[in-house]
Short mmCIF file of C-alpha atoms in Angstrom, two decimals:
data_model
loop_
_atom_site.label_atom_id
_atom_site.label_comp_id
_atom_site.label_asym_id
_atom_site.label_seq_id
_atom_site.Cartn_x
_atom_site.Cartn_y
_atom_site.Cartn_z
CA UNK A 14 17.68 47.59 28.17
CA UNK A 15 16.82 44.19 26.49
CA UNK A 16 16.78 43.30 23.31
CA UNK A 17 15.52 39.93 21.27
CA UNK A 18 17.49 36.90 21.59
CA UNK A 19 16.56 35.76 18.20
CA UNK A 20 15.89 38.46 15.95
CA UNK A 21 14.40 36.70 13.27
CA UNK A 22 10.67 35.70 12.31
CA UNK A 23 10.40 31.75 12.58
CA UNK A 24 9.41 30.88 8.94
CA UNK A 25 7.69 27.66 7.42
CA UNK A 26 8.43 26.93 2.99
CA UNK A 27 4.84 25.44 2.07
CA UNK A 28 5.64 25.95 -1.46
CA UNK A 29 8.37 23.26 -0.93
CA UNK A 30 6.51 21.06 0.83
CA UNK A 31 6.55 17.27 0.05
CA UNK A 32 2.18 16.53 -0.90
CA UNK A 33 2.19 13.27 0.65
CA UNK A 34 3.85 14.61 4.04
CA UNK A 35 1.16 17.28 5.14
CA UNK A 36 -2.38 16.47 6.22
CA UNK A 37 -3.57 20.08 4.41
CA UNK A 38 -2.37 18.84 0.64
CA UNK A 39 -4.89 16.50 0.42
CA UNK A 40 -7.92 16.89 2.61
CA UNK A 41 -10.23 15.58 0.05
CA UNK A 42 -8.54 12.30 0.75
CA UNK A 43 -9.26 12.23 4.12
CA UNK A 44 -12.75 12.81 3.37
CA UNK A 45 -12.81 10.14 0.84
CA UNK A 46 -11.40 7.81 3.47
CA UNK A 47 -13.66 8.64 5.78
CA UNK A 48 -16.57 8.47 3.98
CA UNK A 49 -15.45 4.51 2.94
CA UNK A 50 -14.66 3.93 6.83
CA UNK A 51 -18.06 4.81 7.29
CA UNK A 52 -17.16 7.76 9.54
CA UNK A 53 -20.15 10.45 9.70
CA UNK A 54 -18.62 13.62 8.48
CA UNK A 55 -21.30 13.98 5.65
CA UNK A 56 -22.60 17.04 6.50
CA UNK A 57 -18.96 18.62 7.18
CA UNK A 58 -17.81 18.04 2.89
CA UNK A 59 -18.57 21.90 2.12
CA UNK A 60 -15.97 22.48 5.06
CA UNK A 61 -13.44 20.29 3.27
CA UNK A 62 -14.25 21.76 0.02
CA UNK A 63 -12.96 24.18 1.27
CA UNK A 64 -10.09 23.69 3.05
CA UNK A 65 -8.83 22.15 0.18
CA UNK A 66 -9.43 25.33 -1.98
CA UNK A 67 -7.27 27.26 -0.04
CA UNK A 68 -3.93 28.52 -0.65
CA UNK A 69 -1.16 26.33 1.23
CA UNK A 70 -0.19 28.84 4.53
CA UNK A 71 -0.62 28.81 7.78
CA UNK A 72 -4.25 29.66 7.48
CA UNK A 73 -5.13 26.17 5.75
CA UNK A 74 -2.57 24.51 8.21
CA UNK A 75 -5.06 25.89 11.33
CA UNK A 76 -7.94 25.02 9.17
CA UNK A 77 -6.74 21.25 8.70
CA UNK A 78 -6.59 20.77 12.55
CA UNK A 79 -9.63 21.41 13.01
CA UNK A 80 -10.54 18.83 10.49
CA UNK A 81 -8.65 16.17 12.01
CA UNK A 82 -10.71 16.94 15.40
CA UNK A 83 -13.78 16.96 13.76
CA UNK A 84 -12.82 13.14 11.95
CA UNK A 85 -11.32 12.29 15.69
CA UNK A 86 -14.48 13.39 17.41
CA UNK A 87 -16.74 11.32 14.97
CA UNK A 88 -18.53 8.29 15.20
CA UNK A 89 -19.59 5.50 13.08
CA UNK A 90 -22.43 5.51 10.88
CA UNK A 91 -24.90 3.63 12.42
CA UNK A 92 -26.25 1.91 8.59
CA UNK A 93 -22.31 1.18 8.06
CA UNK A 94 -22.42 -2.76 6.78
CA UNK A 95 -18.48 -3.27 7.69
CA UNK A 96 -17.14 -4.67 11.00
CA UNK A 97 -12.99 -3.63 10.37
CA UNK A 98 -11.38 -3.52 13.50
CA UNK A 99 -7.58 -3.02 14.13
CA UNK A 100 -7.20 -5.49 17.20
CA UNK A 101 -5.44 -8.82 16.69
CA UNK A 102 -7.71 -11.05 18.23
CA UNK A 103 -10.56 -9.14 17.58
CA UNK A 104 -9.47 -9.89 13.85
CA UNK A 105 -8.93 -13.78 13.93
CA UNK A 106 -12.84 -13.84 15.63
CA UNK A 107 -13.98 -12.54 12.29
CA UNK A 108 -12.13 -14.97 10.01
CA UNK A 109 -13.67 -17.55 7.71
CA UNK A 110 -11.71 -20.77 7.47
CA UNK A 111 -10.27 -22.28 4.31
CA UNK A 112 -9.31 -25.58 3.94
CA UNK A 113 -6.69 -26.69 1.47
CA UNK A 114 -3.82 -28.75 1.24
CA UNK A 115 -0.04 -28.62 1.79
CA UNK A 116 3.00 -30.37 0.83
CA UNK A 117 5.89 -29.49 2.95
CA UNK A 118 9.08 -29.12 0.50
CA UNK A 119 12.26 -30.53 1.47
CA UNK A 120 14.75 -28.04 2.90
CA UNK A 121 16.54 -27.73 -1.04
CA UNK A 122 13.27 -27.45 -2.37
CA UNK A 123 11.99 -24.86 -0.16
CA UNK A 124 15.45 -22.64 -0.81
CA UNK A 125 14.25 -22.76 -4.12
CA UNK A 126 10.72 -21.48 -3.45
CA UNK A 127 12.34 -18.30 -1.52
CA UNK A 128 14.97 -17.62 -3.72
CA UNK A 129 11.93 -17.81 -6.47
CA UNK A 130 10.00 -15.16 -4.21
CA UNK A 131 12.46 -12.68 -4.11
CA UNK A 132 13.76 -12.81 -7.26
CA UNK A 133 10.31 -12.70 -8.34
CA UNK A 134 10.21 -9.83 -6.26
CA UNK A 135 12.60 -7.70 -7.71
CA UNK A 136 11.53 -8.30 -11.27
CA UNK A 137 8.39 -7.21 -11.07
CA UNK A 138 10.15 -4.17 -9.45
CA UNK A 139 12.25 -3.46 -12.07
CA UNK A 140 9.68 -3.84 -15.03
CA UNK A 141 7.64 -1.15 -13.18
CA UNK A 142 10.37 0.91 -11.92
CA UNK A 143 10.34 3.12 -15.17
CA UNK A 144 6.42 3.28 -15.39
CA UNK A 145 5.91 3.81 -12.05
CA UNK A 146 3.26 6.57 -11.16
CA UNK A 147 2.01 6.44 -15.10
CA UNK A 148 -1.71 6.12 -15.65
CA UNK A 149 -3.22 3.40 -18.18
CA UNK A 150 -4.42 6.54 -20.61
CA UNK A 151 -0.78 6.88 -21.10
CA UNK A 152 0.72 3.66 -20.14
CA UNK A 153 -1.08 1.32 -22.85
CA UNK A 154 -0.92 3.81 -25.95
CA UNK A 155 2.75 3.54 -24.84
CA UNK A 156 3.11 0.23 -24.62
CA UNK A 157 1.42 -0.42 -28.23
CA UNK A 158 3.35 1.95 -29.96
CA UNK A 159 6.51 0.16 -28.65
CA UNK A 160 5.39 -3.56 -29.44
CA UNK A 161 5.28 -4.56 -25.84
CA UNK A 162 1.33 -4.86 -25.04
CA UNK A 163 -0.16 -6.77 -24.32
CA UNK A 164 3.23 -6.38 -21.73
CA UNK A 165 5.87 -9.05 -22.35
CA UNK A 166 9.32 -7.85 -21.79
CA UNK A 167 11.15 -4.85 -19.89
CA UNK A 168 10.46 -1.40 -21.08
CA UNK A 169 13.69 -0.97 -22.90
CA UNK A 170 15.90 2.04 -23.59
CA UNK A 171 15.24 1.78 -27.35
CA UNK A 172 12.09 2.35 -26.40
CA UNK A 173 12.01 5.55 -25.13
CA UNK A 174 13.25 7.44 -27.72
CA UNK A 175 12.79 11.47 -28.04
CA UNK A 176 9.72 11.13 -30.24
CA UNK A 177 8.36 8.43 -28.46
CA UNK A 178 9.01 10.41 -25.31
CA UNK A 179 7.38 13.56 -26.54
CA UNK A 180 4.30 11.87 -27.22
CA UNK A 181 3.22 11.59 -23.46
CA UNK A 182 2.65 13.85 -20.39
CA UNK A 183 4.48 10.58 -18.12
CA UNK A 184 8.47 11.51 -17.93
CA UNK A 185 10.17 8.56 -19.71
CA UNK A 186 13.36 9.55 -20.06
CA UNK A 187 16.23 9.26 -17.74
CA UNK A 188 14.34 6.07 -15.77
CA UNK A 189 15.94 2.76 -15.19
CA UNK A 190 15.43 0.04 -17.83
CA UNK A 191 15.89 -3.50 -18.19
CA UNK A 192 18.69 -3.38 -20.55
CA UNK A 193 20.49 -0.86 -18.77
CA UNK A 194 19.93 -1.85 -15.08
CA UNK A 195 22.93 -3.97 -13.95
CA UNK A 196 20.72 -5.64 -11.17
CA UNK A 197 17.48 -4.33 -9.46
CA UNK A 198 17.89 -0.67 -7.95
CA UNK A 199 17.26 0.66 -4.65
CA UNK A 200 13.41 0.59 -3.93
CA UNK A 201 11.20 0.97 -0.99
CA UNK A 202 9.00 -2.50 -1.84
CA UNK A 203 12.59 -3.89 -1.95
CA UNK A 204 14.09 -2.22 0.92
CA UNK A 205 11.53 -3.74 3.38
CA UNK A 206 12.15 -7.09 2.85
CA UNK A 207 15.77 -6.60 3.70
CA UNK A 208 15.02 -4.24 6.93
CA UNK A 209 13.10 -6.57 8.17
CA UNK A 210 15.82 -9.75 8.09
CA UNK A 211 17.56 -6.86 10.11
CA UNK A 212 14.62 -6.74 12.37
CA UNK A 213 14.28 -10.45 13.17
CA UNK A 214 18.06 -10.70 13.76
CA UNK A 215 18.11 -8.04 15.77
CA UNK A 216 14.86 -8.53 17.82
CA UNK A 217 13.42 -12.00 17.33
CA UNK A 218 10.52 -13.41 16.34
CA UNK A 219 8.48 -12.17 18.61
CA UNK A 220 9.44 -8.12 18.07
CA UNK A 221 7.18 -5.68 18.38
CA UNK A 222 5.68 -2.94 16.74
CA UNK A 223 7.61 -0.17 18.44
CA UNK A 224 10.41 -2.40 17.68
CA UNK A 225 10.05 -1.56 13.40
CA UNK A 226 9.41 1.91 14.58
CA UNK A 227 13.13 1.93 16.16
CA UNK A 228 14.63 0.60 13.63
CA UNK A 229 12.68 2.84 10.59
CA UNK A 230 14.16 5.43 12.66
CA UNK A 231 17.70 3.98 12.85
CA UNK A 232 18.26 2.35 9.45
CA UNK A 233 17.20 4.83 6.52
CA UNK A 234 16.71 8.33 6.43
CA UNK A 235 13.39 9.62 5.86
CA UNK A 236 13.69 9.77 2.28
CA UNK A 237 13.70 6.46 1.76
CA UNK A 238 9.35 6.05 3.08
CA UNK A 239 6.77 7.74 1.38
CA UNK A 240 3.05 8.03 1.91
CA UNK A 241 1.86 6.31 5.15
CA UNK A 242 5.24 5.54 6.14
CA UNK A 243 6.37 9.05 6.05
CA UNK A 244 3.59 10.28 7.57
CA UNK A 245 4.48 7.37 10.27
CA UNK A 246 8.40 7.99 10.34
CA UNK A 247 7.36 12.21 11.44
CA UNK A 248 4.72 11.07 13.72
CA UNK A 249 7.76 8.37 15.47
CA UNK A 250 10.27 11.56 15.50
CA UNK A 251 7.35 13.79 17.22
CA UNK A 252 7.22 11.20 19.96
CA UNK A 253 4.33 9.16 19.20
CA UNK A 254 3.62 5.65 19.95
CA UNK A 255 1.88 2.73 17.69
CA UNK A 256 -0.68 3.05 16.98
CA UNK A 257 -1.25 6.95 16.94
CA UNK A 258 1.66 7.13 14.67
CA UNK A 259 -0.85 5.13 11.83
CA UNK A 260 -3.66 7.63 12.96
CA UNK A 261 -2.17 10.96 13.44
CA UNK A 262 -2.88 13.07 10.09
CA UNK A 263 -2.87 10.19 7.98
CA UNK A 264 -4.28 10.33 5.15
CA UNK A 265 -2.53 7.13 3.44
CA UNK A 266 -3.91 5.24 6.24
CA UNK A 267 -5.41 2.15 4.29
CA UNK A 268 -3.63 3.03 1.24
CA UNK A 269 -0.76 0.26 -0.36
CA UNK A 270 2.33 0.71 2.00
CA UNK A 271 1.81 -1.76 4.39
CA UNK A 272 0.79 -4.60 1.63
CA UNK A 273 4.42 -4.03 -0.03
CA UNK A 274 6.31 -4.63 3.27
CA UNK A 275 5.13 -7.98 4.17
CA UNK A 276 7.20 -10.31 2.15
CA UNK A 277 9.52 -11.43 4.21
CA UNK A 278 7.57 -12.79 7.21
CA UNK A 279 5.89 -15.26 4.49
CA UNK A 280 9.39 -16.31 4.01
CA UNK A 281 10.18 -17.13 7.30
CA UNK A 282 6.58 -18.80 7.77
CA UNK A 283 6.41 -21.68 5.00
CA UNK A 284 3.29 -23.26 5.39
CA UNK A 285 2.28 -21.26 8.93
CA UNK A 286 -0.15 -18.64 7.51
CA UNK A 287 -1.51 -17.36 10.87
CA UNK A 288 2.01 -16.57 12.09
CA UNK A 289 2.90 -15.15 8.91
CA UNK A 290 -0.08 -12.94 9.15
CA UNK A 291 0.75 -12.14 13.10
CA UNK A 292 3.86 -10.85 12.00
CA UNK A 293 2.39 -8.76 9.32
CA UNK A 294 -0.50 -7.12 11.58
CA UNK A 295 2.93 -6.21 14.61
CA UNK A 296 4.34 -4.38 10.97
CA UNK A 297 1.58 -2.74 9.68
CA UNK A 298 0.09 -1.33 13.08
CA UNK A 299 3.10 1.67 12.59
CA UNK A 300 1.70 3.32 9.86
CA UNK A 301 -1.72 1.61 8.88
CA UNK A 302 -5.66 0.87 10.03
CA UNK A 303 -7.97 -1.11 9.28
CA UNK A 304 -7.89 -2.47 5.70
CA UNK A 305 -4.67 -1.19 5.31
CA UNK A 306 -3.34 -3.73 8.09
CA UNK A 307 -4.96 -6.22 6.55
CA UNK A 308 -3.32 -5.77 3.04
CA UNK A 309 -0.17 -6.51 4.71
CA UNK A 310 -1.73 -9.79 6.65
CA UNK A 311 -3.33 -10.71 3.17
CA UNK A 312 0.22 -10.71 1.02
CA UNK A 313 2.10 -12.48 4.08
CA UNK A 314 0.12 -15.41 4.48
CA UNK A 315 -0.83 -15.85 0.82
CA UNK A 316 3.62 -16.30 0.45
CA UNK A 317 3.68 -18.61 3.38
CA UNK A 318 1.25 -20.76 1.84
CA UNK A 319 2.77 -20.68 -1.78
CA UNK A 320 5.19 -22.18 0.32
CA UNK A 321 3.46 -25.09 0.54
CA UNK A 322 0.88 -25.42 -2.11
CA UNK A 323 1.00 -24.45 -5.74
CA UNK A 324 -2.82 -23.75 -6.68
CA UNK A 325 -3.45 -20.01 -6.82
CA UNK A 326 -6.99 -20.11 -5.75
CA UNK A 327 -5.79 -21.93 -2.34
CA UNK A 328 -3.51 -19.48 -2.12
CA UNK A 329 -5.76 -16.69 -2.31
CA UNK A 330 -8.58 -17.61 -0.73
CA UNK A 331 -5.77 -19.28 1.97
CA UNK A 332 -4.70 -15.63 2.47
CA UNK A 333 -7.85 -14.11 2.98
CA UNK A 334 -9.03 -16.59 5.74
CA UNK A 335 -6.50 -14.05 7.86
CA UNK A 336 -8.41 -11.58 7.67
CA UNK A 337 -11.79 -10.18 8.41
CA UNK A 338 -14.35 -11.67 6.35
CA UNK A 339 -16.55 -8.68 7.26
CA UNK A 340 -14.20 -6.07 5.63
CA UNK A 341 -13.94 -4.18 2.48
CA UNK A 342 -10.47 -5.96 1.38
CA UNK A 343 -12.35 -9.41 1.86
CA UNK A 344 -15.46 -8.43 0.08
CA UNK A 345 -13.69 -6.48 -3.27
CA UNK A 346 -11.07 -9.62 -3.25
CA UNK A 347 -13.85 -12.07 -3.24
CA UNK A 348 -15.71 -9.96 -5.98
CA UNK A 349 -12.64 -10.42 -8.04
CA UNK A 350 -12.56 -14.63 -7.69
CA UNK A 351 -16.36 -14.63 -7.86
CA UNK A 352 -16.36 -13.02 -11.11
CA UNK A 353 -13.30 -15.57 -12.43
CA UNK A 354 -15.12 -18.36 -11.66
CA UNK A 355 -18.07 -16.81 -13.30
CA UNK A 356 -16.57 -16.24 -16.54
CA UNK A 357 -15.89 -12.54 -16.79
CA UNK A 358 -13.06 -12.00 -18.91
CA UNK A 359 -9.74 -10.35 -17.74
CA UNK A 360 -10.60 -7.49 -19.65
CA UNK A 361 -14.10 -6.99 -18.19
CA UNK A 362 -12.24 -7.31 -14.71
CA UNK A 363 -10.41 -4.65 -15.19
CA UNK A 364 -12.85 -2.41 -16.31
CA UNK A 365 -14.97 -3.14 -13.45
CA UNK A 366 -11.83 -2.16 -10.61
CA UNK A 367 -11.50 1.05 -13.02
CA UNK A 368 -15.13 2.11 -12.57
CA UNK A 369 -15.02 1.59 -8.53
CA UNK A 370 -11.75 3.49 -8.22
CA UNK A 371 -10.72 6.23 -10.17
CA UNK A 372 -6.80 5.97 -10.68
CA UNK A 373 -6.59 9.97 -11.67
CA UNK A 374 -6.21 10.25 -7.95
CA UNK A 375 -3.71 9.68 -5.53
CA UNK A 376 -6.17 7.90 -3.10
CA UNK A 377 -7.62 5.31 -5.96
CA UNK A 378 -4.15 4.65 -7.32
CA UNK A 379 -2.49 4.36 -4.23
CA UNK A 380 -5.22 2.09 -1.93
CA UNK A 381 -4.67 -1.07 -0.26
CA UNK A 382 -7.77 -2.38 -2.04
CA UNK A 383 -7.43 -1.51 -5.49
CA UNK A 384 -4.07 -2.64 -5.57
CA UNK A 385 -5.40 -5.95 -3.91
CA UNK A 386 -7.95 -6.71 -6.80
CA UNK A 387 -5.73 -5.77 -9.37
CA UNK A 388 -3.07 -8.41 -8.03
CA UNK A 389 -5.50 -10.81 -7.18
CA UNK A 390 -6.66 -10.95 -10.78
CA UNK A 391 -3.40 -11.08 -12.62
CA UNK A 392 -2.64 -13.96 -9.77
CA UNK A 393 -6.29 -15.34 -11.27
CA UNK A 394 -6.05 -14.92 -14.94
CA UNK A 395 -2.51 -15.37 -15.20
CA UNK A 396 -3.17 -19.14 -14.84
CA UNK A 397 0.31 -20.02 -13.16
CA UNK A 398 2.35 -18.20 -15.66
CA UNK A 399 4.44 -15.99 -13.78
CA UNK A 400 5.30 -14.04 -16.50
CA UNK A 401 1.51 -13.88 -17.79
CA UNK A 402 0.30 -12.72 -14.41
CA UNK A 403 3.39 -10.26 -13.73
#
């Protein structure tokens, strides 16, 4: 007579289940993404309609597989006006030159300009570490009743008093403000920049993207990435390789992640945008496609070339000569500096990235694109005041 080795029923907890870490949370993303990727899965919405009705389970988790073949198994619409690929070369084919011109720093001056980036860096951090994840409904009704808008200074403990507090769906107690931060606190858009002095100590300048993968998987614990990077980090511990780990059940594939993790190779680039960029496409290939990869290119070169030259339109339209000038990214960031030289007011600016992506969702908030046109017009608008544009 046998009996059961295990006698237990193997058990998943959806209820507990991190959102941005499972495909089935938010299939209407993936349609969304697919639909601007110009994938033709049209005729497949009332299928992930719903999917994403149903109750989290292991129903919905069979469901969502067979979603992800469908979006694997389709093909480009043949009307779709983009031309986004993901392959290096392929990239640098589709780039539109921009001429400008540089002033190599000395080596004291240059220290300077670094030291200025990161600490730049980590206060823009900080203001936003308190605010971060609120939604302009709330955030500027906030910031007038406090005396800080248009935004000036930290959000401030005074600030946030109970009645304040009670006056908003946004949790603004218990955060970290600038009067009671005693430097800048642990952050993921921090954390990067540091892992990835680690990585070209450790590896060289010529690592490789399975090369970040090892060390994601060596350095912090899987707490410390979130959207596409999480999604990356499970794919890397299920054994797969760059770039399936950007492709498998990601949702957040062309959303911000890879944009905020490219800092450091414009450091180490001053005034060498294309192998600032290089070094940002070998980074972003983990976890991102696409426009997403080119977020990442976009921010690296753009701080190599502040480097070296101190106009902001150079540096913009610098950064976006590494990238496709037949993508999405290229085309909203131009839309941005087209409508700045035109005269549309800041205000008008913003109301026009509002209407094309709607922040009451994860994917609007959270893109590589919308991010990019809201930086590129406080970069725009702000004029050269730092404190303006942050």
């Amino acid at each position: 007579m046998f009996s059961k080795i295990y006698n237990t029923e193997l058990e998943t907890d959806y209820k507990n289940a991190e959102g941005f870490n499972r495909y089935t949370d938010d299939i209407m993303a993936e349609y969304n993404q697919c639909i601007e990727e110009g994938i033709d899965i049209e005729e497949h919405k009332a299928l992930f309609e719903s999917v994403a009705a149903m109750k989290n389970g292991a129903e919905k988790t069979k469901m969502s597989d067979v979603i992800f073949d469908i979006v694997m198994s389709s093909e480009i619409r043949k009307d779709y006006k983009y031309n986004e690929p993901d392959d290096l070369e392929e990239i640098r084919i589709l780039r539109k030159k921009h001429e400008y011109q540089t002033v190599k720093p000395d080596e004291a001056t240059l220290k300077d300009k670094i030291l200025g980036a990161w600490t730049g860096r980590a206060v823009g951090c900080l203001l936003g570490k308190p605010l971060e994840g609120i939604r302009s409904d709330e955030l500027i009704p906030f910031l007038k009743e406090t005396g800080n808008y248009p935004m000036h200074r930290y959000v401030l403990s005074s600030d946030v008093t109970d009645e304040v507090a009670s006056h908003y769906k946004f949790g603004l107690k218990n955060k970290v403000y600038g009067d009671t931060a005693d430097g800048m606190p642990v952050d993921d858009d921090t954390n990067y920049t540091v892992l990835y002095q680690m990585l070209v100590e450790k590896s060289g300048r010529d690592f490789t993207t399975s090369d970040v993968g090892r060390l994601w998987l060596s350095s912090q614990p899987v707490t410390a990435y979130f959207t596409a990077e999480r999604i990356a980090f499970v794919n890397l511990i299920n054994c797969l390789t760059p770039p399936a780990t950007a492709i498998y059940k990601n949702v957040c594939r062309e959303w911000i992640g890879a944009g905020i993790r490219g800092d450091y190779f414009g450091y180490i680039n001053p005034g060498a945008p294309e192998a600032a960029a290089e070094m940002a496409y070998k980074d972003a290939r983990l976890s991102h496609v696409k426009n997403g990869i080119y977020g990442e290119m976009f921010v690296s070169a753009m701080l190599s070339i502040a480097a070296v030259n101190d106009n902001i339109e150079d540096i913009i339209l610098g950064g976006l000569a590494e990238i496709p000038a037949s993508s999405r990214l290229y085309e909203a960031v131009m839309k941005v500096y087209t409508d700045y030289k035109n005269g549309v007011s800041l205000e008008d600016t913003f109301s026009i990235i509002h209407s094309l992506w709607d922040e009451h969702t994860d994917h609007g908030w959270c893109h590589m694109i919308s991010n990019a046109m809201i930086v590129t017009a406080a970069l725009l608008y702000g004029e050269g005041d730092f404190g303006k544009s942050i």
